[in-house]
PDB file of C-alpha atoms in Angstrom:
ATOM      1  CA  UNK J   1     -34.568 -53.601 -13.345  1.00  0.00           C
ATOM      2  CA  UNK J   2     -32.071 -54.072 -10.422  1.00  0.00           C
ATOM      3  CA  UNK J   3     -29.560 -52.208 -12.521  1.00  0.00           C
ATOM      4  CA  UNK J   4     -31.854 -49.183 -12.673  1.00  0.00           C
ATOM      5  CA  UNK J   5     -32.152 -49.205  -8.855  1.00  0.00           C
ATOM      6  CA  UNK J   6     -28.381 -49.332  -8.461  1.00  0.00           C
ATOM      7  CA  UNK J   7     -27.837 -46.490 -10.871  1.00  0.00           C
ATOM      8  CA  UNK J   8     -30.626 -44.500  -9.226  1.00  0.00           C
ATOM      9  CA  UNK J   9     -29.117 -45.083  -5.774  1.00  0.00           C
ATOM     10  CA  UNK J  10     -25.677 -44.008  -7.043  1.00  0.00           C
ATOM     11  CA  UNK J  11     -27.069 -40.839  -8.641  1.00  0.00           C
ATOM     12  CA  UNK J  12     -28.947 -39.985  -5.453  1.00  0.00           C
ATOM     13  CA  UNK J  13     -25.851 -40.464  -3.376  1.00  0.00           C
ATOM     14  CA  UNK J  14     -23.861 -38.196  -5.672  1.00  0.00           C
ATOM     15  CA  UNK J  15     -26.476 -35.558  -5.543  1.00  0.00           C
ATOM     16  CA  UNK J  16     -26.650 -35.749  -1.725  1.00  0.00           C
ATOM     17  CA  UNK J  17     -22.888 -35.541  -1.461  1.00  0.00           C
ATOM     18  CA  UNK J  18     -22.752 -32.481  -3.722  1.00  0.00           C
ATOM     19  CA  UNK J  19     -25.485 -30.736  -1.739  1.00  0.00           C
ATOM     20  CA  UNK J  20     -23.773 -31.422   1.621  1.00  0.00           C
ATOM     21  CA  UNK J  21     -20.422 -30.226   0.168  1.00  0.00           C
ATOM     22  CA  UNK J  22     -22.029 -26.991  -1.151  1.00  0.00           C
ATOM     23  CA  UNK J  23     -23.712 -26.324   2.242  1.00  0.00           C
ATOM     24  CA  UNK J  24     -20.366 -26.936   4.018  1.00  0.00           C
ATOM     25  CA  UNK J  25     -18.527 -24.496   1.706  1.00  0.00           C
ATOM     26  CA  UNK J  26     -21.320 -21.904   2.120  1.00  0.00           C
ATOM     27  CA  UNK J  27     -21.030 -22.168   5.864  1.00  0.00           C
ATOM     28  CA  UNK J  28     -17.277 -21.876   5.821  1.00  0.00           C
ATOM     29  CA  UNK J  29     -17.508 -18.836   3.539  1.00  0.00           C
ATOM     30  CA  UNK J  30     -20.048 -17.164   5.879  1.00  0.00           C
ATOM     31  CA  UNK J  31     -17.930 -17.879   8.885  1.00  0.00           C
ATOM     32  CA  UNK J  32     -14.732 -16.408   7.372  1.00  0.00           C
ATOM     33  CA  UNK J  33     -16.426 -13.266   6.121  1.00  0.00           C
ATOM     34  CA  UNK J  34     -15.149 -11.177   3.229  1.00  0.00           C
ATOM     35  CA  UNK J  35     -12.411 -12.428   1.128  1.00  0.00           C
ATOM     36  CA  UNK J  36      -9.148 -10.678   2.142  1.00  0.00           C
ATOM     37  CA  UNK J  37      -5.995 -11.107   0.068  1.00  0.00           C
ATOM     38  CA  UNK J  38      -3.993  -9.175   2.633  1.00  0.00           C
ATOM     39  CA  UNK J  39      -4.563 -11.849   5.311  1.00  0.00           C
ATOM     40  CA  UNK J  40      -3.594 -14.593   2.725  1.00  0.00           C
ATOM     41  CA  UNK J  41      -0.378 -12.729   1.699  1.00  0.00           C
ATOM     42  CA  UNK J  42       0.723 -12.330   5.342  1.00  0.00           C
ATOM     43  CA  UNK J  43       1.084 -16.127   5.497  1.00  0.00           C
ATOM     44  CA  UNK J  44       4.056 -15.950   3.185  1.00  0.00           C
ATOM     45  CA  UNK J  45       7.607 -14.617   3.382  1.00  0.00           C
ATOM     46  CA  UNK J  46       7.129 -11.916   0.758  1.00  0.00           C
ATOM     47  CA  UNK J  47      10.850 -11.353   0.557  1.00  0.00           C
ATOM     48  CA  UNK J  48      11.424 -14.820  -0.765  1.00  0.00           C
ATOM     49  CA  UNK J  49       8.225 -15.777  -2.453  1.00  0.00           C
ATOM     50  CA  UNK J  50       7.106 -14.121  -5.696  1.00  0.00           C
ATOM     51  CA  UNK J  51       3.987 -11.987  -5.083  1.00  0.00           C
ATOM     52  CA  UNK J  52       2.855 -12.604  -8.644  1.00  0.00           C
ATOM     53  CA  UNK J  53       2.597 -16.355  -7.872  1.00  0.00           C
ATOM     54  CA  UNK J  54       0.723 -15.563  -4.729  1.00  0.00           C
ATOM     55  CA  UNK J  55      -1.761 -13.440  -6.558  1.00  0.00           C
ATOM     56  CA  UNK J  56      -2.249 -15.886  -9.451  1.00  0.00           C
ATOM     57  CA  UNK J  57      -2.834 -18.861  -7.225  1.00  0.00           C
ATOM     58  CA  UNK J  58      -5.406 -16.710  -5.288  1.00  0.00           C
ATOM     59  CA  UNK J  59      -7.179 -15.817  -8.546  1.00  0.00           C
ATOM     60  CA  UNK J  60      -7.210 -19.366  -9.930  1.00  0.00           C
ATOM     61  CA  UNK J  61      -8.515 -20.933  -6.665  1.00  0.00           C
ATOM     62  CA  UNK J  62     -11.153 -18.072  -6.581  1.00  0.00           C
ATOM     63  CA  UNK J  63     -12.209 -19.097 -10.104  1.00  0.00           C
ATOM     64  CA  UNK J  64     -12.416 -22.704  -9.127  1.00  0.00           C
ATOM     65  CA  UNK J  65     -14.526 -22.148  -6.084  1.00  0.00           C
ATOM     66  CA  UNK J  66     -16.699 -19.498  -7.485  1.00  0.00           C
ATOM     67  CA  UNK J  67     -18.992 -17.153  -5.559  1.00  0.00           C
ATOM     68  CA  UNK J  68     -20.665 -18.467  -2.480  1.00  0.00           C
ATOM     69  CA  UNK J  69     -23.080 -16.288  -0.607  1.00  0.00           C
ATOM     70  CA  UNK J  70     -22.835 -13.759  -3.460  1.00  0.00           C
ATOM     71  CA  UNK J  71     -19.161 -13.010  -2.819  1.00  0.00           C
ATOM     72  CA  UNK J  72     -15.812 -14.606  -3.557  1.00  0.00           C
ATOM     73  CA  UNK J  73     -14.703 -17.435  -1.306  1.00  0.00           C
ATOM     74  CA  UNK J  74     -12.264 -16.228   1.420  1.00  0.00           C
ATOM     75  CA  UNK J  75      -9.099 -18.246   0.739  1.00  0.00           C
ATOM     76  CA  UNK J  76      -6.648 -18.946   3.415  1.00  0.00           C
ATOM     77  CA  UNK J  77      -3.004 -20.119   2.658  1.00  0.00           C
ATOM     78  CA  UNK J  78      -3.355 -23.153   4.948  1.00  0.00           C
ATOM     79  CA  UNK J  79      -6.539 -24.354   3.243  1.00  0.00           C
ATOM     80  CA  UNK J  80      -6.121 -27.919   2.189  1.00  0.00           C
ATOM     81  CA  UNK J  81      -7.178 -28.696  -1.360  1.00  0.00           C
ATOM     82  CA  UNK J  82      -8.727 -32.035  -0.533  1.00  0.00           C
ATOM     83  CA  UNK J  83      -9.774 -31.500   3.066  1.00  0.00           C
ATOM     84  CA  UNK J  84     -11.107 -27.928   2.827  1.00  0.00           C
ATOM     85  CA  UNK J  85     -12.298 -27.675  -0.841  1.00  0.00           C
ATOM     86  CA  UNK J  86     -12.842 -31.387  -1.737  1.00  0.00           C
ATOM     87  CA  UNK J  87     -10.783 -30.662  -4.898  1.00  0.00           C
ATOM     88  CA  UNK J  88     -10.007 -33.527  -7.207  1.00  0.00           C
ATOM     89  CA  UNK J  89      -6.281 -33.713  -8.090  1.00  0.00           C
ATOM     90  CA  UNK J  90      -7.137 -33.060 -11.775  1.00  0.00           C
ATOM     91  CA  UNK J  91      -8.615 -29.748 -10.754  1.00  0.00           C
ATOM     92  CA  UNK J  92      -5.450 -28.942  -8.760  1.00  0.00           C
ATOM     93  CA  UNK J  93      -3.441 -29.741 -11.918  1.00  0.00           C
ATOM     94  CA  UNK J  94      -5.558 -27.313 -13.873  1.00  0.00           C
ATOM     95  CA  UNK J  95      -4.777 -24.527 -11.478  1.00  0.00           C
ATOM     96  CA  UNK J  96      -1.116 -25.402 -11.500  1.00  0.00           C
ATOM     97  CA  UNK J  97      -0.913 -25.355 -15.293  1.00  0.00           C
ATOM     98  CA  UNK J  98      -2.938 -22.088 -15.577  1.00  0.00           C
ATOM     99  CA  UNK J  99      -0.602 -20.265 -13.146  1.00  0.00           C
ATOM    100  CA  UNK J 100       2.511 -21.727 -14.712  1.00  0.00           C
ATOM    101  CA  UNK J 101       1.397 -20.871 -18.221  1.00  0.00           C
ATOM    102  CA  UNK J 102       0.384 -17.357 -17.272  1.00  0.00           C
ATOM    103  CA  UNK J 103       3.636 -16.477 -15.385  1.00  0.00           C
ATOM    104  CA  UNK J 104       6.094 -18.371 -17.615  1.00  0.00           C
ATOM    105  CA  UNK J 105       7.096 -20.982 -15.015  1.00  0.00           C
ATOM    106  CA  UNK J 106       8.953 -23.997 -16.379  1.00  0.00           C
ATOM    107  CA  UNK J 107       6.967 -27.107 -15.611  1.00  0.00           C
ATOM    108  CA  UNK J 108       9.730 -29.522 -16.482  1.00  0.00           C
ATOM    109  CA  UNK J 109      11.522 -31.636 -13.839  1.00  0.00           C
ATOM    110  CA  UNK J 110       9.118 -31.172 -10.991  1.00  0.00           C
ATOM    111  CA  UNK J 111      10.963 -34.029  -9.187  1.00  0.00           C
ATOM    112  CA  UNK J 112      13.769 -31.620  -8.505  1.00  0.00           C
ATOM    113  CA  UNK J 113      11.451 -29.360  -6.577  1.00  0.00           C
ATOM    114  CA  UNK J 114      11.680 -29.565  -2.711  1.00  0.00           C
ATOM    115  CA  UNK J 115       7.825 -29.369  -2.634  1.00  0.00           C
ATOM    116  CA  UNK J 116       7.343 -32.300  -5.070  1.00  0.00           C
ATOM    117  CA  UNK J 117       4.476 -34.570  -3.912  1.00  0.00           C
ATOM    118  CA  UNK J 118       3.802 -32.197  -0.983  1.00  0.00           C
ATOM    119  CA  UNK J 119       1.253 -29.885  -2.568  1.00  0.00           C
ATOM    120  CA  UNK J 120      -1.742 -30.400  -0.313  1.00  0.00           C
ATOM    121  CA  UNK J 121      -2.549 -26.863   0.594  1.00  0.00           C
ATOM    122  CA  UNK J 122      -2.734 -23.438  -1.178  1.00  0.00           C
ATOM    123  CA  UNK J 123       0.512 -22.327   0.472  1.00  0.00           C
ATOM    124  CA  UNK J 124       2.381 -25.421  -0.688  1.00  0.00           C
ATOM    125  CA  UNK J 125       1.209 -24.837  -4.198  1.00  0.00           C
ATOM    126  CA  UNK J 126       2.557 -21.319  -4.080  1.00  0.00           C
ATOM    127  CA  UNK J 127       5.857 -22.542  -2.742  1.00  0.00           C
ATOM    128  CA  UNK J 128       6.069 -25.308  -5.262  1.00  0.00           C
ATOM    129  CA  UNK J 129       5.562 -22.839  -8.145  1.00  0.00           C
ATOM    130  CA  UNK J 130       7.979 -20.479  -6.496  1.00  0.00           C
ATOM    131  CA  UNK J 131      10.726 -23.155  -6.492  1.00  0.00           C
ATOM    132  CA  UNK J 132      10.192 -24.040 -10.178  1.00  0.00           C
ATOM    133  CA  UNK J 133      12.657 -22.293 -12.693  1.00  0.00           C
ATOM    134  CA  UNK J 134      11.279 -19.556 -14.882  1.00  0.00           C
ATOM    135  CA  UNK J 135      11.159 -20.278 -18.634  1.00  0.00           C
ATOM    136  CA  UNK J 136      11.783 -16.714 -19.381  1.00  0.00           C
ATOM    137  CA  UNK J 137       8.411 -16.221 -21.032  1.00  0.00           C
ATOM    138  CA  UNK J 138       6.066 -13.825 -19.216  1.00  0.00           C
TER     139      UNK J 138
END
């Protein structure tokens, strides 16, 4: 019987955490207003960063976050995956693989990338992907 109480308490805690996180994300979305890719793109050096990567990362993060307040979440380049979005590293990997596959980015030897183990924000993910070699398949 004690086991059921523990399981119940854990489930209750998870539900409360999810509700609080959802409320936090809705509030942040409301404060930021309408999603604006132009503001997001201005955070990058467009002469040295592939705009296709910027766009695909934007799209994939949008898919992950979904629609809050009936509109897409307004992503900023300096948003932290863990701090802002409470994103699990496996979800970040899914975004990375989706963008890399779609754009023909080679995913081998990531240790050679100057942004290796530094992908904590949307901008760092874009820069990491930008520094990976292209596999020639697009």
